[in-house]
Structure formats: structure tokens, C-alpha cells
Short mmCIF file of C-alpha atoms in Angstrom, two decimals:
data_model
loop_
_atom_site.label_atom_id
_atom_site.label_comp_id
_atom_site.label_asym_id
_atom_site.label_seq_id
_atom_site.Cartn_x
_atom_site.Cartn_y
_atom_site.Cartn_z
CA MET H 1 136.17 121.06 143.87
CA SER H 2 134.27 119.31 146.27
CA LEU H 3 130.76 116.80 145.03
CA LEU H 4 129.10 119.79 146.39
CA ASP H 5 130.57 122.84 145.70
CA GLY H 6 130.76 122.30 141.91
CA ALA H 7 126.99 120.81 142.02
CA LEU H 8 126.25 123.97 143.72
CA THR H 9 127.69 126.38 141.78
CA ARG H 10 127.24 125.48 138.79
CA ARG H 11 124.46 127.42 136.92
CA LYS H 12 123.76 127.48 132.88
CA PRO H 13 123.80 130.59 131.22
CA ILE H 14 120.44 131.69 130.39
CA ALA H 15 122.41 133.17 127.35
CA THR H 16 122.89 129.79 126.11
CA GLU H 17 119.53 128.56 127.54
CA THR H 18 117.92 130.20 125.23
CA THR H 19 120.16 130.34 121.89
CA GLU H 20 122.18 127.43 121.56
CA ASP H 21 121.11 124.62 119.65
CA SER H 22 118.35 122.60 119.45
CA GLY H 23 119.91 119.70 118.54
CA GLY H 24 118.22 118.31 115.81
CA LEU H 25 114.35 118.97 117.39
CA ARG H 26 112.17 120.45 114.70
CA ARG H 27 110.17 123.92 115.56
CA VAL H 28 106.62 122.74 114.54
CA LEU H 29 104.24 123.09 117.29
CA GLY H 30 102.40 126.33 117.39
CA PRO H 31 99.99 128.40 119.95
CA LEU H 32 97.40 126.09 119.07
CA ASP H 33 99.17 122.47 119.19
CA LEU H 34 100.24 123.67 122.56
CA ILE H 35 97.13 123.69 123.93
CA LEU H 36 95.45 121.20 122.37
CA LEU H 37 98.78 119.32 124.23
CA GLY H 38 97.98 120.77 127.70
CA VAL H 39 94.82 120.03 127.96
CA GLY H 40 94.74 116.49 126.33
CA THR H 41 97.65 115.74 128.74
CA THR H 42 95.29 117.65 131.08
CA ILE H 43 92.44 115.46 130.62
CA GLY H 44 93.05 112.22 131.22
CA ALA H 45 93.26 109.95 134.23
CA GLY H 46 93.53 112.32 136.55
CA LEU H 47 89.10 113.15 135.47
CA PHE H 48 88.38 110.37 134.22
CA SER H 49 89.59 108.32 137.13
CA LEU H 50 90.94 109.46 139.77
CA THR H 51 88.07 111.63 140.35
CA GLY H 52 86.45 109.10 142.14
CA VAL H 53 89.43 106.94 143.34
CA ALA H 54 90.10 110.38 145.59
CA ALA H 55 86.32 111.18 146.89
CA ALA H 56 85.56 107.83 147.89
CA GLN H 57 88.88 107.65 149.81
CA ASN H 58 89.47 110.84 151.13
CA ALA H 59 87.22 113.64 150.13
CA GLY H 60 83.43 112.25 149.28
CA PRO H 61 81.34 115.39 147.61
CA ALA H 62 84.18 117.53 148.11
CA VAL H 63 86.70 115.82 145.74
CA VAL H 64 85.33 119.30 144.58
CA LEU H 65 87.16 122.00 145.99
CA ALA H 66 89.94 119.61 146.43
CA PHE H 67 90.03 120.47 142.24
CA ALA H 68 89.97 123.64 143.30
CA ILE H 69 92.07 123.80 146.64
CA ALA H 70 95.01 122.13 143.79
CA ALA H 71 93.46 124.49 140.98
CA VAL H 72 94.95 127.60 143.39
CA ALA H 73 97.99 126.03 143.66
CA CYS H 74 99.46 125.29 140.75
CA GLY H 75 97.66 128.96 138.85
CA PHE H 76 100.61 130.19 140.88
CA ALA H 77 103.13 127.86 139.53
CA GLY H 78 101.27 128.11 136.10
CA LEU H 79 102.37 131.50 136.16
CA CYS H 80 106.13 130.93 137.83
CA TYR H 81 106.19 128.38 134.12
CA ALA H 82 105.17 131.25 132.37
CA GLU H 83 108.42 133.63 133.88
CA LEU H 84 110.65 130.07 132.79
CA ALA H 85 109.02 129.28 129.30
CA ALA H 86 109.32 132.53 127.75
CA MET H 87 113.05 133.41 130.02
CA ILE H 88 114.54 130.32 128.62
CA PRO H 89 112.80 128.41 126.27
CA ALA H 90 115.25 125.84 126.07
CA ALA H 91 113.65 121.41 126.58
CA GLY H 92 113.64 120.10 129.63
CA SER H 93 110.96 122.32 131.55
CA ALA H 94 112.21 122.48 134.92
CA TYR H 95 115.17 121.05 134.86
CA SER H 96 116.53 123.32 133.28
CA TYR H 97 114.34 126.07 134.93
CA CYS H 98 116.21 125.38 137.54
CA TYR H 99 120.43 124.38 135.83
CA ALA H 100 119.54 128.82 135.43
CA THR H 101 118.34 129.85 138.84
CA LEU H 102 119.80 127.29 141.24
CA GLY H 103 122.88 125.70 139.76
CA GLU H 104 123.05 122.00 138.09
CA PHE H 105 122.63 119.77 142.27
CA VAL H 106 118.99 121.99 141.91
CA ALA H 107 118.56 121.08 138.47
CA TRP H 108 120.05 117.53 139.32
CA ILE H 109 117.37 116.36 141.33
CA ILE H 110 113.99 117.90 139.55
CA GLY H 111 115.33 116.52 136.32
CA TRP H 112 114.95 113.26 137.90
CA ASP H 113 111.82 113.74 139.67
CA LEU H 114 110.54 115.16 137.33
CA VAL H 115 111.27 111.69 134.69
CA LEU H 116 109.62 109.90 138.37
CA GLU H 117 105.88 111.99 137.76
CA TYR H 118 106.47 111.33 133.90
CA THR H 119 106.74 108.05 134.09
CA VAL H 120 104.48 106.87 136.87
CA GLY H 121 102.09 109.34 135.62
CA ALA H 122 101.58 107.71 132.75
CA ALA H 123 101.46 103.97 133.72
CA THR H 124 98.87 105.56 135.77
CA VAL H 125 97.08 106.45 132.70
CA ALA H 126 97.81 102.91 131.30
CA VAL H 127 95.72 101.41 134.72
CA SER H 128 92.98 103.40 133.60
CA TRP H 129 92.49 102.51 130.56
CA SER H 130 92.64 99.03 131.19
CA GLY H 131 89.68 99.80 133.36
CA TYR H 132 87.63 101.43 130.89
CA LEU H 133 88.70 98.36 128.58
CA ASN H 134 87.43 96.71 130.42
CA SER H 135 83.73 97.48 130.80
CA MET H 136 83.55 98.41 128.39
CA LEU H 137 83.97 94.27 126.59
CA ALA H 138 82.24 93.53 129.43
CA GLY H 139 79.14 95.59 128.07
CA TRP H 140 79.70 93.35 124.25
CA GLY H 141 79.52 90.41 126.59
CA ILE H 142 83.58 90.00 126.42
CA HIS H 143 84.67 89.09 129.28
CA ILE H 144 89.18 88.78 130.41
CA SER H 145 89.62 87.62 133.52
CA PRO H 146 90.00 89.68 135.66
CA ARG H 147 93.30 88.58 136.98
CA TRP H 148 94.78 89.59 133.87
CA THR H 149 93.72 93.22 134.32
CA ALA H 150 94.97 94.34 138.60
CA ALA H 151 98.12 95.20 139.04
CA PRO H 152 100.08 91.78 141.64
CA PHE H 153 98.40 91.13 145.20
CA THR H 154 95.49 93.41 143.40
CA PRO H 155 92.10 91.88 145.07
CA VAL H 156 90.34 90.72 142.71
CA THR H 157 85.83 88.37 141.73
CA LEU H 158 86.45 86.22 139.46
CA ALA H 159 83.07 85.22 137.03
CA ASP H 160 82.34 82.76 139.86
CA GLY H 161 82.05 85.44 142.92
CA THR H 162 85.70 83.80 143.96
CA VAL H 163 87.66 86.54 145.50
CA THR H 164 91.48 85.80 144.16
CA THR H 165 94.91 87.99 142.94
CA GLY H 166 95.88 89.86 139.90
CA LEU H 167 98.52 88.40 138.04
CA LEU H 168 99.03 91.54 135.75
CA ASN H 169 97.84 94.68 134.22
CA VAL H 170 97.94 92.95 130.00
CA PRO H 171 95.49 95.88 128.90
CA ALA H 172 97.70 99.18 130.80
CA MET H 173 101.59 97.17 129.28
CA ILE H 174 99.96 96.86 125.72
CA ALA H 175 98.67 101.26 125.68
CA ILE H 176 102.12 101.70 126.21
CA TRP H 177 103.70 100.23 123.71
CA LEU H 178 101.11 100.54 121.39
CA ILE H 179 101.82 105.36 121.63
CA THR H 180 105.53 104.21 122.26
CA GLY H 181 105.33 103.16 118.56
CA LEU H 182 103.04 105.76 117.89
CA LEU H 183 106.16 108.30 119.08
CA LEU H 184 108.66 106.61 117.65
CA ARG H 185 107.27 108.70 114.52
CA GLY H 186 109.03 111.81 115.02
CA ILE H 187 106.83 114.80 116.76
CA SER H 188 104.84 115.88 114.12
CA GLU H 189 102.67 113.44 113.01
CA SER H 190 102.44 112.37 116.33
CA THR H 191 100.03 116.28 117.07
CA LYS H 192 98.33 115.46 114.24
CA ILE H 193 97.53 113.05 115.73
CA ASN H 194 96.59 113.98 119.06
CA ALA H 195 94.55 117.17 117.67
CA ILE H 196 91.78 114.91 116.41
CA VAL H 197 92.49 112.57 119.64
CA VAL H 198 91.49 116.53 122.29
CA ALA H 199 88.88 117.27 120.96
CA LEU H 200 86.95 113.77 121.07
CA LYS H 201 87.70 113.41 124.12
CA ILE H 202 86.18 117.14 124.79
CA LEU H 203 83.09 116.71 122.77
CA VAL H 204 83.12 113.65 126.02
CA VAL H 205 82.90 115.55 128.36
CA ALA H 206 80.39 117.56 126.56
CA VAL H 207 78.84 114.80 126.86
CA VAL H 208 78.27 113.31 129.64
CA ILE H 209 77.57 116.96 131.67
CA ILE H 210 74.91 117.25 129.29
CA PHE H 211 73.31 113.43 129.63
CA CYS H 212 74.11 112.82 133.22
CA ALA H 213 72.87 115.83 134.84
CA PRO H 214 70.08 115.31 135.17
CA TYR H 215 70.24 112.23 136.90
CA ILE H 216 71.29 113.73 139.53
CA ASP H 217 70.57 112.77 142.96
CA THR H 218 71.25 116.07 145.67
CA ALA H 219 71.01 113.35 148.65
CA HIS H 220 74.81 112.43 147.29
CA TYR H 221 76.13 115.61 148.34
CA VAL H 222 74.88 115.76 152.13
CA PRO H 223 77.02 115.06 154.16
CA PHE H 224 79.15 117.26 151.13
CA ILE H 225 82.05 116.99 153.45
CA PRO H 226 81.63 113.38 154.84
CA ALA H 227 83.51 113.08 158.71
CA ASN H 228 86.68 111.96 159.20
CA THR H 229 86.71 108.74 160.58
CA GLY H 230 89.57 109.28 163.34
CA GLU H 231 92.88 108.54 160.76
CA PHE H 232 94.43 111.87 159.39
CA GLY H 233 93.88 111.76 155.60
CA HIS H 234 90.04 109.85 155.35
CA PHE H 235 86.99 112.50 155.08
CA GLY H 236 86.53 115.22 157.08
CA PHE H 237 89.05 119.25 156.61
CA SER H 238 92.30 116.56 155.89
CA GLY H 239 90.02 114.60 154.14
CA VAL H 240 89.72 117.43 151.66
CA MET H 241 93.70 118.55 151.15
CA ARG H 242 94.71 114.72 151.17
CA ALA H 243 92.71 114.01 148.70
CA ALA H 244 93.91 117.54 146.54
CA GLY H 245 96.52 115.89 146.96
CA MET H 246 96.35 112.82 145.40
CA VAL H 247 94.55 114.72 141.82
CA PHE H 248 97.73 117.17 142.18
CA PHE H 249 98.46 114.64 139.32
CA ALA H 250 95.11 116.25 136.99
CA TYR H 251 97.05 119.11 136.78
CA LEU H 252 100.08 117.46 134.76
CA GLY H 253 99.32 118.88 131.97
CA PHE H 254 100.79 122.88 130.76
CA ASP H 255 104.57 121.39 132.98
CA ILE H 256 103.96 118.67 130.11
CA VAL H 257 103.91 122.03 127.33
CA SER H 258 106.98 123.60 129.07
CA THR H 259 108.38 120.79 127.78
CA THR H 260 108.33 120.90 124.14
CA ALA H 261 110.45 124.15 124.16
CA GLN H 262 112.43 123.49 120.57
CA ASP H 263 109.87 121.55 119.24
CA THR H 264 107.87 125.15 120.02
CA LYS H 265 108.32 128.04 117.21
CA ASN H 266 109.21 131.38 118.73
CA PRO H 267 108.76 129.53 122.32
CA ALA H 268 108.96 133.64 124.19
CA ARG H 269 105.34 133.57 122.93
CA THR H 270 103.87 130.79 122.34
CA MET H 271 104.82 129.02 126.10
CA PRO H 272 102.94 130.67 128.81
CA ILE H 273 99.98 130.90 126.18
CA GLY H 274 99.90 127.37 125.84
CA ILE H 275 101.10 127.27 129.35
CA LEU H 276 98.71 129.43 130.86
CA GLY H 277 94.97 128.87 128.33
CA SER H 278 95.96 125.48 128.80
CA LEU H 279 95.52 125.17 132.60
CA ALA H 280 92.34 127.54 132.58
CA ILE H 281 90.45 125.19 130.55
CA CYS H 282 91.04 122.35 131.91
CA THR H 283 90.79 123.66 135.57
CA LEU H 284 86.54 124.87 135.14
CA ILE H 285 86.34 121.59 133.46
CA TYR H 286 87.22 119.79 136.39
CA ILE H 287 85.24 121.42 138.54
CA VAL H 288 82.76 120.64 136.93
CA PHE H 289 83.03 117.41 135.65
CA SER H 290 83.77 116.44 139.24
CA LEU H 291 80.24 118.11 140.97
CA ILE H 292 78.30 116.00 138.15
CA LEU H 293 80.52 112.55 138.69
CA THR H 294 79.36 113.16 142.87
CA GLY H 295 76.30 114.19 141.63
CA VAL H 296 74.91 111.28 139.27
CA VAL H 297 77.53 108.16 141.73
CA ASP H 298 77.43 107.77 145.22
CA TYR H 299 81.10 108.85 146.17
CA ARG H 300 80.70 105.33 148.79
CA ALA H 301 80.30 103.18 145.45
CA MET H 302 83.14 104.35 143.71
CA ILE H 303 86.15 102.91 145.87
CA ASN H 304 89.34 100.42 143.83
CA ASP H 305 86.53 101.71 140.91
CA SER H 306 89.28 102.68 137.87
CA SER H 307 86.07 104.33 135.81
CA PRO H 308 83.88 106.05 137.32
CA VAL H 309 82.67 107.75 134.27
CA ALA H 310 81.52 104.23 133.16
CA THR H 311 79.73 103.75 135.54
CA ALA H 312 78.00 107.21 136.01
CA ILE H 313 76.45 106.77 132.07
CA ASP H 314 75.71 103.32 132.90
CA HIS H 315 73.02 104.59 135.11
CA THR H 316 71.09 107.06 131.95
CA HIS H 317 70.94 103.64 131.23
CA ARG H 318 70.99 104.53 127.05
CA THR H 319 73.28 101.65 125.62
CA TRP H 320 74.43 104.12 122.92
CA LEU H 321 75.68 106.96 125.21
CA GLN H 322 77.49 104.09 127.38
CA ASN H 323 79.50 102.67 124.43
CA LEU H 324 80.09 105.69 122.68
CA VAL H 325 81.96 107.65 125.93
CA LYS H 326 83.30 104.84 126.76
CA ILE H 327 84.95 103.67 123.16
CA SER H 328 86.06 108.21 123.54
CA VAL H 329 87.57 107.90 126.58
CA LEU H 330 89.29 104.53 125.78
CA LEU H 331 91.08 107.16 122.09
CA GLY H 332 91.18 110.19 124.74
CA TYR H 333 93.29 108.57 126.66
CA ILE H 334 95.55 108.33 123.82
CA SER H 335 96.99 112.24 123.99
CA VAL H 336 97.35 111.60 127.53
CA LEU H 337 99.96 109.26 126.99
CA PHE H 338 100.76 110.69 124.25
CA GLY H 339 102.02 113.91 126.18
CA LEU H 340 103.64 111.95 129.39
CA LEU H 341 105.69 109.81 127.56
CA LEU H 342 106.94 112.80 125.34
CA GLY H 343 107.74 114.67 128.33
CA GLN H 344 109.90 111.96 129.94
CA VAL H 345 111.81 111.63 127.66
CA ARG H 346 112.35 115.72 126.16
CA VAL H 347 113.57 116.36 129.92
CA PHE H 348 116.65 112.78 129.56
CA TYR H 349 117.38 114.22 125.73
CA ALA H 350 118.42 117.59 127.94
CA MET H 351 120.08 116.65 130.71
CA SER H 352 122.17 114.19 128.10
CA ARG H 353 122.87 116.87 125.77
CA ASP H 354 124.04 119.74 129.42
CA GLY H 355 126.33 115.51 129.82
CA LEU H 356 124.80 115.04 132.82
CA LEU H 357 122.98 110.64 130.94
CA PRO H 358 125.03 108.75 128.64
CA PRO H 359 125.19 110.20 125.55
CA LEU H 360 122.26 107.18 124.76
CA PHE H 361 119.25 109.59 125.34
CA GLY H 362 120.65 112.32 123.22
CA ARG H 363 121.08 110.13 119.95
CA LEU H 364 118.10 110.97 117.28
CA SER H 365 117.75 109.33 114.51
CA ALA H 366 118.84 110.40 111.66
CA ARG H 367 115.11 110.45 109.08
CA ARG H 368 112.51 111.15 112.49
CA ARG H 369 114.98 113.23 114.44
CA ALA H 370 113.14 111.79 117.15
CA PRO H 371 114.98 110.04 120.82
CA VAL H 372 115.20 105.96 119.63
CA ALA H 373 116.86 104.52 121.68
CA SER H 374 116.26 106.44 124.40
CA HIS H 375 111.72 105.62 123.66
CA LEU H 376 112.45 101.90 123.94
CA ILE H 377 113.85 102.32 127.60
CA PHE H 378 111.07 104.83 128.83
CA GLY H 379 108.77 102.44 127.18
CA THR H 380 109.48 99.04 128.59
CA LEU H 381 110.09 100.76 132.30
CA THR H 382 106.49 102.10 132.20
CA CYS H 383 105.08 99.51 131.38
CA ILE H 384 106.54 97.03 134.30
CA LEU H 385 105.38 100.00 136.92
CA ALA H 386 101.65 99.91 134.85
CA GLY H 387 101.86 96.01 134.59
CA THR H 388 102.03 95.29 138.20
CA LEU H 389 101.12 98.68 140.77
CA PRO H 390 97.63 99.54 141.17
CA ILE H 391 96.01 103.50 140.12
CA ALA H 392 96.25 104.72 143.84
CA VAL H 393 99.84 104.05 144.39
CA LEU H 394 100.62 105.87 140.86
CA GLY H 395 98.67 108.46 140.79
CA SER H 396 100.15 109.56 144.34
CA MET H 397 103.56 109.07 143.62
CA THR H 398 103.26 111.13 140.51
CA SER H 399 101.89 113.81 142.56
CA ILE H 400 104.19 113.89 144.91
CA GLY H 401 107.13 114.31 141.79
CA THR H 402 104.53 117.24 140.61
CA LEU H 403 104.45 119.09 143.03
CA LEU H 404 107.88 119.19 144.50
CA ALA H 405 108.68 119.92 140.66
CA PHE H 406 106.35 123.44 140.50
CA VAL H 407 108.15 124.04 144.37
CA LEU H 408 111.47 124.02 142.66
CA VAL H 409 110.13 126.54 139.35
CA CYS H 410 108.91 129.06 142.08
CA VAL H 411 111.62 129.22 143.76
CA GLY H 412 114.02 129.48 139.95
CA VAL H 413 111.21 131.98 139.90
CA GLY H 414 111.69 133.99 142.89
CA VAL H 415 115.81 133.53 143.29
CA LEU H 416 116.00 135.56 139.87
CA ARG H 417 113.99 138.40 140.57
CA ILE H 418 116.55 139.20 142.98
CA ARG H 419 119.05 137.60 141.65
CA ASP H 420 118.85 139.80 137.86
CA PRO H 421 115.94 141.68 138.46
CA HIS H 422 116.56 144.01 134.84
CA ARG H 423 116.87 141.25 132.56
CA VAL H 424 114.34 141.56 130.31
CA ARG H 425 110.84 138.43 130.59
CA ALA H 426 108.43 138.03 127.86
CA PHE H 427 105.87 137.87 130.76
CA ARG H 428 106.56 138.21 134.30
CA VAL H 429 104.66 136.86 136.82
CA PRO H 430 102.44 140.54 138.69
CA GLY H 431 103.31 141.18 142.09
CA GLY H 432 106.06 140.77 142.20
CA LEU H 433 107.57 138.02 144.64
CA THR H 434 103.63 137.24 146.22
CA ALA H 435 103.23 134.79 143.41
CA PRO H 436 105.83 132.54 143.64
CA VAL H 437 105.82 132.78 147.63
CA LEU H 438 101.90 131.61 147.28
CA GLY H 439 102.75 129.02 144.45
CA VAL H 440 105.60 127.10 146.81
CA ALA H 441 103.65 128.00 150.44
CA CYS H 442 100.43 126.03 148.88
CA CYS H 443 102.43 123.32 147.03
CA LEU H 444 104.63 122.46 150.93
CA VAL H 445 100.83 122.22 152.71
CA VAL H 446 99.86 119.69 149.55
CA MET H 447 102.58 118.02 149.93
CA ALA H 448 102.23 117.45 153.56
CA SER H 449 98.62 115.96 152.57
CA LEU H 450 100.48 113.12 151.31
CA ASP H 451 100.67 109.94 153.02
CA ARG H 452 104.26 108.76 154.07
CA LEU H 453 104.48 105.68 152.30
CA THR H 454 104.87 107.90 149.18
CA TRP H 455 107.92 110.29 150.67
CA ILE H 456 109.25 107.02 151.62
CA ARG H 457 109.35 106.69 147.97
CA LEU H 458 109.78 110.04 146.75
CA ILE H 459 113.20 109.98 148.79
CA VAL H 460 114.14 106.30 148.01
CA TRP H 461 113.81 107.65 144.58
CA LEU H 462 115.69 111.03 145.05
CA ILE H 463 119.18 108.43 147.24
CA VAL H 464 118.96 106.39 143.80
CA GLY H 465 118.87 110.06 141.47
CA PHE H 466 121.79 111.18 143.90
CA VAL H 467 124.21 107.79 143.47
CA ILE H 468 123.74 107.86 140.03
CA TYR H 469 124.21 111.56 139.84
CA GLY H 470 127.76 111.31 141.37
CA VAL H 471 129.40 108.91 139.72
CA TYR H 472 128.33 109.96 136.07
CA GLY H 473 126.58 113.00 135.95
CA PHE H 474 128.70 115.15 138.03
CA ARG H 475 132.18 114.39 135.30
CA HIS H 476 130.64 114.47 132.49
CA SER H 477 128.96 118.26 132.93
CA HIS H 478 128.95 120.14 129.73
CA LEU H 479 129.68 122.98 132.96
CA ALA H 480 132.78 121.04 133.84
CA THR H 481 134.17 119.70 130.57
CA GLY H 482 133.71 122.82 129.49
CA GLN H 483 131.84 120.85 125.71
CA SER H 484 128.97 122.11 124.70
CA ALA H 485 125.42 120.67 123.27
CA THR H 486 126.60 121.51 119.57
CA ASP H 487 130.04 119.63 119.99
CA GLN H 488 127.56 116.74 121.73
CA ALA H 489 125.61 116.97 118.67
CA ALA H 490 128.54 116.39 116.08
CA THR H 491 130.19 113.07 118.63
CA ASP H 492 126.45 111.98 118.22
CA GLN H 493 125.82 112.65 114.31
CA SER H 494 129.60 110.90 114.44
CA ARG H 495 128.73 107.87 115.84
CA ASP H 496 125.04 107.75 114.47
CA PRO H 497 124.83 105.31 111.22
CA SER H 498 121.70 106.20 110.64
CA SER H 499 123.30 109.23 109.03
CA SER H 500 125.20 108.79 106.64
#
């Protein structure tokens, strides 16, 4: 069998996906846990940072429309995720769904893509966290040299007015390692902290809306859609679409929810609640929040501002509120990083259990039942990205990865409806094939609006993935060797010295 033939025809049976041994992950999450995970992961850099970047560089006040357009595409994709998550409750999110519906090769593509999505997404959040930390410390009279809070070659202005370039974003790197350390404690302990942080974050959003609303200047909404500068993506309708592509990153949360299927109690019922519930809550918050932000701060003043909420709060001239919000935003980012760093490791865990990656990524510690080695590897990689790349680049890379995942999930729902129409579905997308088709179309339109360099980065990343799959994954796939995930779990335990 040729590489291409085998990769295209191997599909993991759905019965295996829903009944196989979970590999040791503890089923401890309920509906509220999943909604909190989704909301906690979704409300973060997309709201607190990319809103300002997208408004200043692409859409102006019409960034509100960009969030709405992204929400429509996400709504179709969210329905498809909910159907597949209820039918195929396995760790790995879109990777596992595509393995059962579109075959091993497409599953590899989406699994590799999801790692880009989550890893770069976590780096994006860490960079935004660094911006808010710097803003808060500056308010207290503590000044960190901007050269150590910005990516290399990024223009920065020193205290004496000298313009130079950044060296390394050290606070962003520290943030990654703090959350990696939390995840090493295990999923049960981590979600308790996450629930507290999410509640705090929702409180911050409410406080910002209530206290900033009186400072809205309606002149900031005129023109609502600034005239295009003559270049695609720079204001005008093309700018709104480009902004929609950038802020798509902001809707990453429900995707993260689907990676925890094997940590979830009764996933067939719980997963749709977590996915659709978190998506609905976050969409409402985004639209209201972006309207407030662009009303208080002129969009032109937010260019290259990684902490626009801090800028908006400064307009209220309430010192106590400024400090409270900035501290709360910093703490709130914990839940975002938690979800993203958890998601990327869960995807590689699922791929390893299927034999497409080395067993190291699927091996759990005996005490915490956590993939320690995988957390350390991804912590290092994410740390490097956070320290060396600016937020606009990271945000666009994450968005295109998210959009590709959504496209393939929508296609998977359509294919499975045609191939296996009578299979029992605990949750069914209404309207037949309408939602999957519209989901694919909406996501492709938004993808097309992203810049050429972002597409090049995605293609290079996928080419690297193809090489790894050809060298290792194709030959070691359990569907090729006949080895089951249960056999793999037993082998891993025998090799793990901590299990004795």
C-alpha cells in the first residue's frame, strides 16, 4: 500500500473512539466546568488585546462588525463541533473527529494544525499579559526597560526618548512557565483554580463596561467604517474582513472544550452544553465590550497597543479602578493560558495514543496522571515564541489555524451525514447539511482575507508536518500495525519507572 493510499483510506472506527480505554485520564469535568473552561479560555487576549490591534490596523470602530462576522462563522462551526463531540467523545478535538470521518491523513493535518493553533495562541496571550504587567508596574512607578518586554526587532522608545528595538519579552516567557507548572499538578486541581479566575474575569468585564460607558465619545464612532487606504485589509469592508480573520482567535475557547472529552463525565450530554454555552456567552460579551472600548478610546490611539483595556480605564481617572482592573486582567489571563496549554498537550496525547507520534507524548505520570514530558516540551516551545514574536503576527497565525480546523470539522459532519445517516446522534445540527456547508463557506471567506505572509507560515508548518508523518506517523500508526490504545497504555506503564 502506498503512502497516499494508506493515509487516505485509514479511518478510525467511531465505536473505537467512543469506547476505548481513556489511557488513564480522570473523568472529573461536568457541564459547568466545561462552560467555565470555554469562557475562561475565550475571554482573554482576543478581547483584552487584539480588539485594539484589529481596530487600529484594520477596521476602526467597525471591529464590532468583525466580531459579529466571526461569531456567525463560529456559530456554524460550534454546532458541528457539538454534534461530533457528542458522537465521538475522545481527547484530541478536531483531530479525533477527522480521524473517524475523513481519514488518517486529514486527521494528521488537523492535529498538526491544532498544535500550531494552541501553541501560538498561548504565546499570543502571554505577550498580551506582558503588556498589561508593564502597564500596571509603570503606574506604580516601577519601570522595566521596554527592550525586555518586546520581541526582537520591534521598535520601542526608552525613557529618555531614544528609539531602539526590543531584545526579548521576558515577562511573557515567565507567564508560560508559571501555567505549565500549574498544569503539571493535574487536571482536577487546576480546574478549581480556573473556576475562581474565570469568575474574577467576568467581574472585570462587567466593571469595565459599567464604569467606562459614561466616558464614551460618540465622535469616536465617526466614521464607523473608515475609508479604505487603497490597500486590501486597511479599513473599508476589506479591513473589516481582515479584522474578522484576526479576532477569530478570540473564539478559540469552545475548541479547547472539545479537547477534554476524556476528562469529562457523560461527554455525549456534557460536551454540547459546554461548547454552545461558552460560545453564546462570549459572543455577547465581545460585541458589547468592543463597542465600549472603541467609544472610549480613539481607534487610532490603539495601534501597537497590547493593553487597550488599560488605556481605556486610564480615561476614567479612577486610580483604584485602574489598579483593580489591571491586576484582575493579569490574573484572568491564567485561565486563557491554562486552556491553551492544556489543549495542545491533549491533542498530541491523542495522536501519540494512535501511534502517529512517539509514545513519549502519551505517557502519563503515575501520581498525577498528567503527560509531564509533553507539558515540558510544549512549555519550552511556547516560551520561545512568546519571547521572540510580536502580538499581531502571533494573532494572525493562531486565527488561520483555528479557521482551518473549523473547516475540516464542518466537512466531517457533512461526510458522516452522507456516509452514515442512521447513526445515533446525541446532538444533531438542525437544518441537515445547511449548517456544515455555511460553516465551510464562512470560514473560507474569512481565511481568504488574511495576509499572504500568514498563509505562507501555515503552508510551511504543514509541509514540516507532512515530512514527520511520512517518516514516522504513517509507519507507526496503530491502524497499520494492529496495536490498540490499550496495548499502548500497558506498554507505557511498563516503561514508566514512576509506576512501580
